[in-house]
């Protein structure tokens, strides 16, 4: 909340650098996007930070340098997203506009207003041809003509988290309630006003509100995604991609997803276990990202000093690990070693 951004080495859970601008106490960061430089790319790795004042901060990560401040919107920036090249930045705001910016110059490339409701999240497809705009509904847009391809019913409240699969054919979304929705994205749809009920694949219920969700970023024959809830429980699914398309037939009936591959969480404190719990665990899992079809990187422990752990949720023989319990982290000031994934308690899935 103080406007500083901390960057960590995930292999050692040590603080690598802190990005701070002189007026950091005058604004709050509201959203973030990262574009990493390829090995052959001379462009730097970039961070875009939206703020509550409507401005966007562009950082060169390697040099820890603030490249420029874009006075982007008249209200709080809700979300930012780089295109696949890193040359363009998309932003949406409570001022109900979606804007496109040139990263090198900070110049505005385009400005769009989408309806009477502000867009809360924006997600670009991996092929760079479409954008998923999320509010209470979800709109799939063609970027070249800024034309709506598909509209999905969405949620009762504004969407808080959304993700698109690596092949661009599936989407996950939630408004932060105890449900998340899995959707098919028909990129060839020619009737933007057609009945979109067939796009709903499944609705997944949880015991707590959804805090984060995402697909594996690389294409694979197996669809891998996770949902993290506010109580720190991380559910991971692995299912054949073909099974989610019902043999290519459109149907209004939602599919029955297979049971989650794995449930990952931090061990409960002994006092909480004895007392029956109560309140959010400060050491719960805060964020996660899939790094492969069988491994996920999680941030847990103290929020001001997180610990990063890699968790394998598939055993060497291919069987899913049903439950993984991460050990609690010492709160001592001298504690610096991250618990290894091998130190976690695991349960194999029943065959």
Short mmCIF file of C-alpha atoms in Angstrom, two decimals:
data_model
loop_
_atom_site.label_atom_id
_atom_site.label_comp_id
_atom_site.label_asym_id
_atom_site.label_seq_id
_atom_site.Cartn_x
_atom_site.Cartn_y
_atom_site.Cartn_z
CA UNK A 1 0.00 0.00 0.00
CA UNK A 2 3.01 2.37 0.19
CA UNK A 3 3.52 2.41 -3.59
CA UNK A 4 6.71 0.29 -3.51
CA UNK A 5 7.11 -2.83 -5.62
CA UNK A 6 9.34 -5.64 -4.35
CA UNK A 7 10.94 -8.12 -6.78
CA UNK A 8 12.15 -11.49 -5.43
CA UNK A 9 14.46 -14.27 -6.57
CA UNK A 10 12.03 -17.20 -6.46
CA UNK A 11 14.84 -19.79 -6.27
CA UNK A 12 16.05 -18.40 -2.93
CA UNK A 13 13.06 -16.33 -1.73
CA UNK A 14 15.40 -13.35 -1.33
CA UNK A 15 14.57 -9.74 -2.16
CA UNK A 16 16.30 -8.79 -5.44
CA UNK A 17 15.27 -5.13 -5.71
CA UNK A 18 12.60 -2.60 -4.81
CA UNK A 19 11.11 -0.23 -7.36
CA UNK A 20 10.23 3.14 -5.84
CA UNK A 21 9.54 6.50 -7.39
CA UNK A 22 10.00 9.76 -5.42
CA UNK A 23 6.28 10.37 -5.00
CA UNK A 24 5.50 6.78 -4.02
CA UNK A 25 3.38 7.82 -1.04
CA UNK A 26 1.04 9.86 -3.27
CA UNK A 27 -0.46 6.90 -5.15
CA UNK A 28 -1.38 3.24 -4.83
CA UNK A 29 -0.76 0.51 -7.37
CA UNK A 30 -3.98 -1.12 -8.54
CA UNK A 31 -2.82 -3.62 -11.18
CA UNK A 32 0.33 -5.01 -12.76
CA UNK A 33 1.52 -6.54 -16.05
CA UNK A 34 4.91 -8.02 -16.93
CA UNK A 35 6.54 -8.56 -20.32
CA UNK A 36 9.77 -10.52 -20.23
CA UNK A 37 12.46 -10.00 -22.86
CA UNK A 38 13.35 -13.00 -25.02
CA UNK A 39 16.98 -14.16 -25.06
CA UNK A 40 17.46 -12.69 -28.54
CA UNK A 41 15.50 -9.51 -27.82
CA UNK A 42 17.33 -6.25 -27.19
CA UNK A 43 14.24 -4.78 -25.54
CA UNK A 44 14.23 -4.80 -21.72
CA UNK A 45 11.89 -6.73 -19.47
CA UNK A 46 9.05 -4.35 -18.67
CA UNK A 47 6.61 -3.82 -15.83
CA UNK A 48 3.44 -1.75 -16.18
CA UNK A 49 1.75 -0.58 -12.99
CA UNK A 50 -1.71 0.97 -12.97
CA UNK A 51 -2.51 3.41 -10.17
CA UNK A 52 -5.50 4.80 -8.31
CA UNK A 53 -4.88 8.23 -9.87
CA UNK A 54 -5.37 6.96 -13.45
CA UNK A 55 -1.68 7.02 -14.40
CA UNK A 56 0.42 4.07 -15.61
CA UNK A 57 4.07 3.61 -14.61
CA UNK A 58 6.39 1.81 -17.05
CA UNK A 59 9.54 0.29 -15.51
CA UNK A 60 12.68 -1.24 -16.99
CA UNK A 61 13.10 -4.19 -14.60
CA UNK A 62 16.80 -4.91 -15.19
CA UNK A 63 17.87 -1.32 -14.67
CA UNK A 64 15.25 -0.60 -11.99
CA UNK A 65 14.47 2.56 -13.94
CA UNK A 66 11.16 4.32 -14.34
CA UNK A 67 10.94 4.77 -18.12
CA UNK A 68 7.88 6.99 -18.18
CA UNK A 69 4.58 7.86 -16.57
CA UNK A 70 1.53 7.78 -18.83
CA UNK A 71 -1.40 9.97 -17.79
CA UNK A 72 -3.79 7.36 -19.07
CA UNK A 73 -7.20 7.72 -17.47
CA UNK A 74 -9.46 10.06 -15.52
CA UNK A 75 -10.14 7.42 -12.84
CA UNK A 76 -8.48 4.38 -11.23
CA UNK A 77 -6.78 2.00 -13.66
CA UNK A 78 -8.47 -1.40 -13.30
CA UNK A 79 -6.15 -3.55 -15.41
CA UNK A 80 -3.19 -3.41 -17.82
CA UNK A 81 -1.95 -5.97 -20.37
CA UNK A 82 0.96 -6.08 -22.86
CA UNK A 83 0.44 -7.48 -26.34
CA UNK A 84 2.57 -10.46 -27.41
CA UNK A 85 5.28 -8.20 -28.88
CA UNK A 86 5.58 -5.92 -25.86
CA UNK A 87 5.21 -2.93 -28.16
CA UNK A 88 1.64 -2.09 -27.16
CA UNK A 89 0.00 -1.78 -23.74
CA UNK A 90 -3.76 -2.05 -23.19
CA UNK A 91 -5.46 -0.47 -20.19
CA UNK A 92 -8.99 -0.24 -18.80
CA UNK A 93 -10.34 2.05 -16.12
CA UNK A 94 -13.31 3.05 -14.02
CA UNK A 95 -13.70 5.93 -16.52
CA UNK A 96 -15.23 3.24 -18.83
CA UNK A 97 -12.53 3.55 -21.51
CA UNK A 98 -10.17 0.95 -22.94
CA UNK A 99 -6.97 2.51 -24.26
CA UNK A 100 -4.03 1.29 -26.36
CA UNK A 101 -0.57 2.80 -25.77
CA UNK A 102 2.74 2.66 -27.63
CA UNK A 103 5.26 1.42 -25.08
CA UNK A 104 8.32 3.14 -26.56
CA UNK A 105 6.81 6.61 -26.80
CA UNK A 106 3.90 6.50 -24.38
CA UNK A 107 1.65 7.86 -27.14
CA UNK A 108 -1.98 6.80 -27.30
CA UNK A 109 -2.70 4.50 -30.26
CA UNK A 110 -6.47 4.17 -29.71
CA UNK A 111 -9.27 4.79 -27.23
CA UNK A 112 -12.51 2.82 -27.01
CA UNK A 113 -15.58 3.11 -24.81
CA UNK A 114 -17.39 -0.16 -24.19
CA UNK A 115 -20.95 0.28 -22.93
CA UNK A 116 -22.28 1.82 -19.75
CA UNK A 117 -20.36 -0.46 -17.40
CA UNK A 118 -16.62 -0.07 -16.80
CA UNK A 119 -14.33 -2.92 -17.87
CA UNK A 120 -12.70 -4.44 -14.79
CA UNK A 121 -10.27 -6.88 -16.44
CA UNK A 122 -8.64 -7.23 -19.86
CA UNK A 123 -6.90 -10.33 -21.19
CA UNK A 124 -5.24 -10.68 -24.61
CA UNK A 125 -5.30 -13.96 -26.51
CA UNK A 126 -1.90 -15.62 -27.06
CA UNK A 127 -2.17 -15.14 -30.85
CA UNK A 128 -2.51 -11.38 -30.35
CA UNK A 129 -5.72 -11.21 -32.41
CA UNK A 130 -8.37 -11.02 -29.69
CA UNK A 131 -9.02 -9.40 -26.33
CA UNK A 132 -11.36 -10.64 -23.60
CA UNK A 133 -12.99 -7.68 -21.83
CA UNK A 134 -14.57 -8.53 -18.51
CA UNK A 135 -17.11 -6.65 -16.40
CA UNK A 136 -20.33 -8.35 -15.27
CA UNK A 137 -20.30 -9.96 -18.74
CA UNK A 138 -17.38 -11.12 -20.88
CA UNK A 139 -16.86 -9.75 -24.39
CA UNK A 140 -14.46 -11.27 -26.89
CA UNK A 141 -13.19 -8.56 -29.27
CA UNK A 142 -11.26 -8.69 -32.56
CA UNK A 143 -8.38 -6.28 -32.13
CA UNK A 144 -7.87 -5.35 -35.80
CA UNK A 145 -11.43 -4.02 -36.19
CA UNK A 146 -12.34 -3.67 -32.49
CA UNK A 147 -15.44 -5.73 -33.22
CA UNK A 148 -17.28 -7.95 -30.76
CA UNK A 149 -17.08 -11.64 -31.68
CA UNK A 150 -18.78 -13.20 -28.66
CA UNK A 151 -20.51 -12.11 -25.48
CA UNK A 152 -20.74 -14.40 -22.45
CA UNK A 153 -23.17 -13.90 -19.54
CA UNK A 154 -20.41 -13.58 -16.96
CA UNK A 155 -21.17 -13.02 -13.27
CA UNK A 156 -23.44 -11.21 -10.82
CA UNK A 157 -20.66 -8.75 -9.90
CA UNK A 158 -17.74 -7.26 -11.80
CA UNK A 159 -15.18 -9.87 -12.84
CA UNK A 160 -12.12 -9.83 -10.59
CA UNK A 161 -9.95 -12.46 -12.29
CA UNK A 162 -9.85 -13.89 -15.80
CA UNK A 163 -7.48 -16.10 -17.82
CA UNK A 164 -7.29 -17.39 -21.40
CA UNK A 165 -5.73 -20.74 -22.34
CA UNK A 166 -2.57 -20.90 -24.44
CA UNK A 167 -4.53 -22.02 -27.53
CA UNK A 168 -7.06 -19.22 -27.04
CA UNK A 169 -10.01 -21.64 -26.99
CA UNK A 170 -10.87 -21.60 -23.27
CA UNK A 171 -11.34 -18.95 -20.61
CA UNK A 172 -11.64 -18.95 -16.82
CA UNK A 173 -13.37 -16.19 -14.86
CA UNK A 174 -14.72 -15.28 -11.43
CA UNK A 175 -16.16 -12.24 -9.70
CA UNK A 176 -14.47 -13.17 -6.43
CA UNK A 177 -17.46 -15.15 -5.15
CA UNK A 178 -17.30 -18.85 -4.27
CA UNK A 179 -17.65 -19.89 -7.90
CA UNK A 180 -15.44 -19.89 -11.00
CA UNK A 181 -16.62 -20.47 -14.56
CA UNK A 182 -14.92 -22.29 -17.43
CA UNK A 183 -15.88 -21.13 -20.95
CA UNK A 184 -15.29 -22.12 -24.57
CA UNK A 185 -14.25 -19.24 -26.84
CA UNK A 186 -15.57 -19.63 -30.38
CA UNK A 187 -13.14 -17.48 -32.38
CA UNK A 188 -14.96 -18.29 -35.63
CA UNK A 189 -18.32 -17.06 -34.39
CA UNK A 190 -19.97 -14.78 -36.97
CA UNK A 191 -23.05 -13.81 -34.96
CA UNK A 192 -22.00 -11.74 -31.95
CA UNK A 193 -25.57 -11.79 -30.61
CA UNK A 194 -26.04 -15.55 -30.86
CA UNK A 195 -27.01 -17.61 -27.81
CA UNK A 196 -23.80 -18.00 -25.79
CA UNK A 197 -25.14 -20.57 -23.31
CA UNK A 198 -23.31 -23.35 -25.16
CA UNK A 199 -20.02 -21.62 -24.32
CA UNK A 200 -20.34 -22.54 -20.63
CA UNK A 201 -18.24 -25.62 -19.93
CA UNK A 202 -18.57 -25.88 -16.16
CA UNK A 203 -19.14 -23.90 -12.96
CA UNK A 204 -16.86 -24.85 -10.06
CA UNK A 205 -17.96 -24.24 -6.43
CA UNK A 206 -15.51 -23.53 -3.57
CA UNK A 207 -15.62 -23.04 0.18
CA UNK A 208 -14.18 -19.50 -0.02
CA UNK A 209 -14.06 -16.64 -2.51
CA UNK A 210 -11.84 -16.98 -5.58
CA UNK A 211 -8.63 -14.92 -5.35
CA UNK A 212 -6.73 -16.03 -8.49
CA UNK A 213 -7.06 -18.41 -11.42
CA UNK A 214 -4.92 -19.21 -14.46
CA UNK A 215 -4.12 -21.70 -17.21
CA UNK A 216 -0.72 -23.16 -18.04
CA UNK A 217 0.89 -20.64 -20.43
CA UNK A 218 2.16 -23.21 -22.93
CA UNK A 219 0.04 -25.32 -25.27
CA UNK A 220 -0.36 -29.00 -24.45
CA UNK A 221 -2.72 -31.90 -25.17
CA UNK A 222 -3.72 -31.72 -21.51
CA UNK A 223 -5.59 -28.70 -20.19
CA UNK A 224 -3.97 -27.61 -16.91
CA UNK A 225 -5.37 -24.81 -14.75
CA UNK A 226 -5.70 -23.80 -11.11
CA UNK A 227 -8.00 -21.82 -8.85
CA UNK A 228 -6.70 -20.21 -5.63
CA UNK A 229 -9.26 -19.22 -3.01
CA UNK A 230 -9.04 -16.56 -0.31
CA UNK A 231 -8.43 -19.18 2.40
CA UNK A 232 -5.17 -20.20 0.70
CA UNK A 233 -6.36 -23.46 -0.85
CA UNK A 234 -4.92 -24.08 -4.31
CA UNK A 235 -6.88 -26.51 -6.52
CA UNK A 236 -5.22 -27.82 -9.70
CA UNK A 237 -6.96 -29.61 -12.59
CA UNK A 238 -5.47 -31.69 -15.42
CA UNK A 239 -7.86 -32.99 -18.05
CA UNK A 240 -7.60 -33.88 -21.76
CA UNK A 241 -8.44 -30.80 -23.83
CA UNK A 242 -10.70 -32.79 -26.16
CA UNK A 243 -12.95 -33.72 -23.23
CA UNK A 244 -13.85 -30.04 -22.76
CA UNK A 245 -15.28 -29.70 -26.25
CA UNK A 246 -17.81 -32.55 -26.18
CA UNK A 247 -16.56 -33.95 -29.51
CA UNK A 248 -17.06 -30.56 -31.15
CA UNK A 249 -20.85 -30.57 -30.59
CA UNK A 250 -22.50 -27.46 -29.19
CA UNK A 251 -24.63 -28.21 -26.16
CA UNK A 252 -26.28 -26.14 -23.45
CA UNK A 253 -25.56 -28.84 -20.89
CA UNK A 254 -22.46 -28.13 -18.80
CA UNK A 255 -19.79 -30.80 -18.57
CA UNK A 256 -18.91 -32.64 -15.40
CA UNK A 257 -15.25 -31.81 -14.75
CA UNK A 258 -13.12 -34.65 -13.39
CA UNK A 259 -12.03 -34.31 -9.75
CA UNK A 260 -9.20 -31.87 -9.14
CA UNK A 261 -5.75 -33.34 -9.65
CA UNK A 262 -4.31 -31.83 -6.48
CA UNK A 263 -5.11 -29.64 -3.49
CA UNK A 264 -2.16 -27.62 -2.16
CA UNK A 265 -2.20 -25.65 1.09
CA UNK A 266 -0.01 -24.53 3.99
CA UNK A 267 -0.11 -26.63 7.15
CA UNK A 268 -2.48 -25.23 9.77
CA UNK A 269 -0.99 -23.78 12.93
CA UNK A 270 -1.37 -26.15 15.86
CA UNK A 271 -3.28 -23.59 17.94
CA UNK A 272 -5.71 -23.02 15.03
CA UNK A 273 -6.22 -26.76 14.59
CA UNK A 274 -7.01 -27.21 18.27
CA UNK A 275 -9.36 -24.23 18.29
CA UNK A 276 -11.09 -25.21 15.07
CA UNK A 277 -9.59 -22.38 12.97
CA UNK A 278 -10.91 -18.86 12.61
CA UNK A 279 -9.68 -15.93 10.55
CA UNK A 280 -7.40 -15.90 7.53
CA UNK A 281 -4.06 -17.65 7.98
CA UNK A 282 -1.31 -15.03 7.42
CA UNK A 283 0.93 -17.80 6.02
CA UNK A 284 -1.60 -19.03 3.47
CA UNK A 285 -0.75 -19.29 -0.24
CA UNK A 286 -0.96 -15.77 -1.70
CA UNK A 287 -0.20 -16.28 -5.41
CA UNK A 288 0.72 -19.06 -7.83
CA UNK A 289 1.81 -19.71 -11.41
CA UNK A 290 1.98 -22.95 -13.39
CA UNK A 291 5.50 -23.58 -14.72
CA UNK A 292 4.83 -26.92 -16.47
CA UNK A 293 2.17 -29.60 -16.89
CA UNK A 294 3.14 -31.11 -13.55
CA UNK A 295 4.67 -28.29 -11.47
CA UNK A 296 3.45 -25.04 -9.93
CA UNK A 297 5.30 -22.18 -8.20
CA UNK A 298 3.54 -20.80 -5.11
CA UNK A 299 4.17 -17.77 -2.88
CA UNK A 300 3.26 -18.29 0.76
CA UNK A 301 4.29 -17.28 4.26
CA UNK A 302 4.50 -13.66 5.44
CA UNK A 303 3.12 -11.20 2.88
CA UNK A 304 5.96 -8.73 3.51
CA UNK A 305 8.55 -11.49 3.14
CA UNK A 306 7.07 -14.31 1.04
CA UNK A 307 8.56 -17.74 0.57
CA UNK A 308 8.50 -19.36 -2.90
CA UNK A 309 8.11 -23.12 -3.31
CA UNK A 310 7.90 -25.33 -6.39
CA UNK A 311 5.36 -28.12 -6.01
CA UNK A 312 5.21 -31.20 -8.23
CA UNK A 313 1.57 -32.32 -8.32
CA UNK A 314 2.16 -35.35 -10.56
CA UNK A 315 4.27 -38.32 -9.43
CA UNK A 316 7.03 -39.81 -11.67
CA UNK A 317 4.67 -42.67 -12.64
CA UNK A 318 2.10 -40.17 -13.92
CA UNK A 319 -0.35 -40.51 -11.05
CA UNK A 320 -1.64 -37.23 -9.54
CA UNK A 321 -0.60 -36.29 -6.01
CA UNK A 322 -3.95 -35.75 -4.35
CA UNK A 323 -2.86 -33.47 -1.52
CA UNK A 324 0.26 -31.42 -0.80
CA UNK A 325 0.73 -29.68 2.55
CA UNK A 326 3.51 -27.08 2.72
CA UNK A 327 5.32 -26.59 6.06
CA UNK A 328 4.87 -23.32 7.91
CA UNK A 329 7.70 -20.81 7.63
CA UNK A 330 9.66 -19.62 10.66
CA UNK A 331 8.83 -16.01 11.48
CA UNK A 332 12.30 -15.27 12.86
CA UNK A 333 14.19 -12.39 11.30
CA UNK A 334 17.11 -14.68 10.49
CA UNK A 335 14.98 -17.31 8.74
CA UNK A 336 15.91 -17.20 5.08
CA UNK A 337 15.72 -20.74 3.75
CA UNK A 338 12.67 -21.58 1.68
CA UNK A 339 11.09 -24.96 2.40
CA UNK A 340 11.70 -27.36 -0.45
CA UNK A 341 8.83 -29.02 -2.26
CA UNK A 342 10.29 -32.30 -1.10
CA UNK A 343 9.63 -31.26 2.49
CA UNK A 344 5.90 -31.05 1.88
CA UNK A 345 3.58 -33.80 3.01
CA UNK A 346 1.93 -35.54 0.08
CA UNK A 347 -0.91 -37.96 -0.51
CA UNK A 348 -1.21 -39.98 -3.71
CA UNK A 349 -4.52 -39.99 -5.53
CA UNK A 350 -6.56 -43.13 -5.18
CA UNK A 351 -6.26 -45.33 -8.24
#
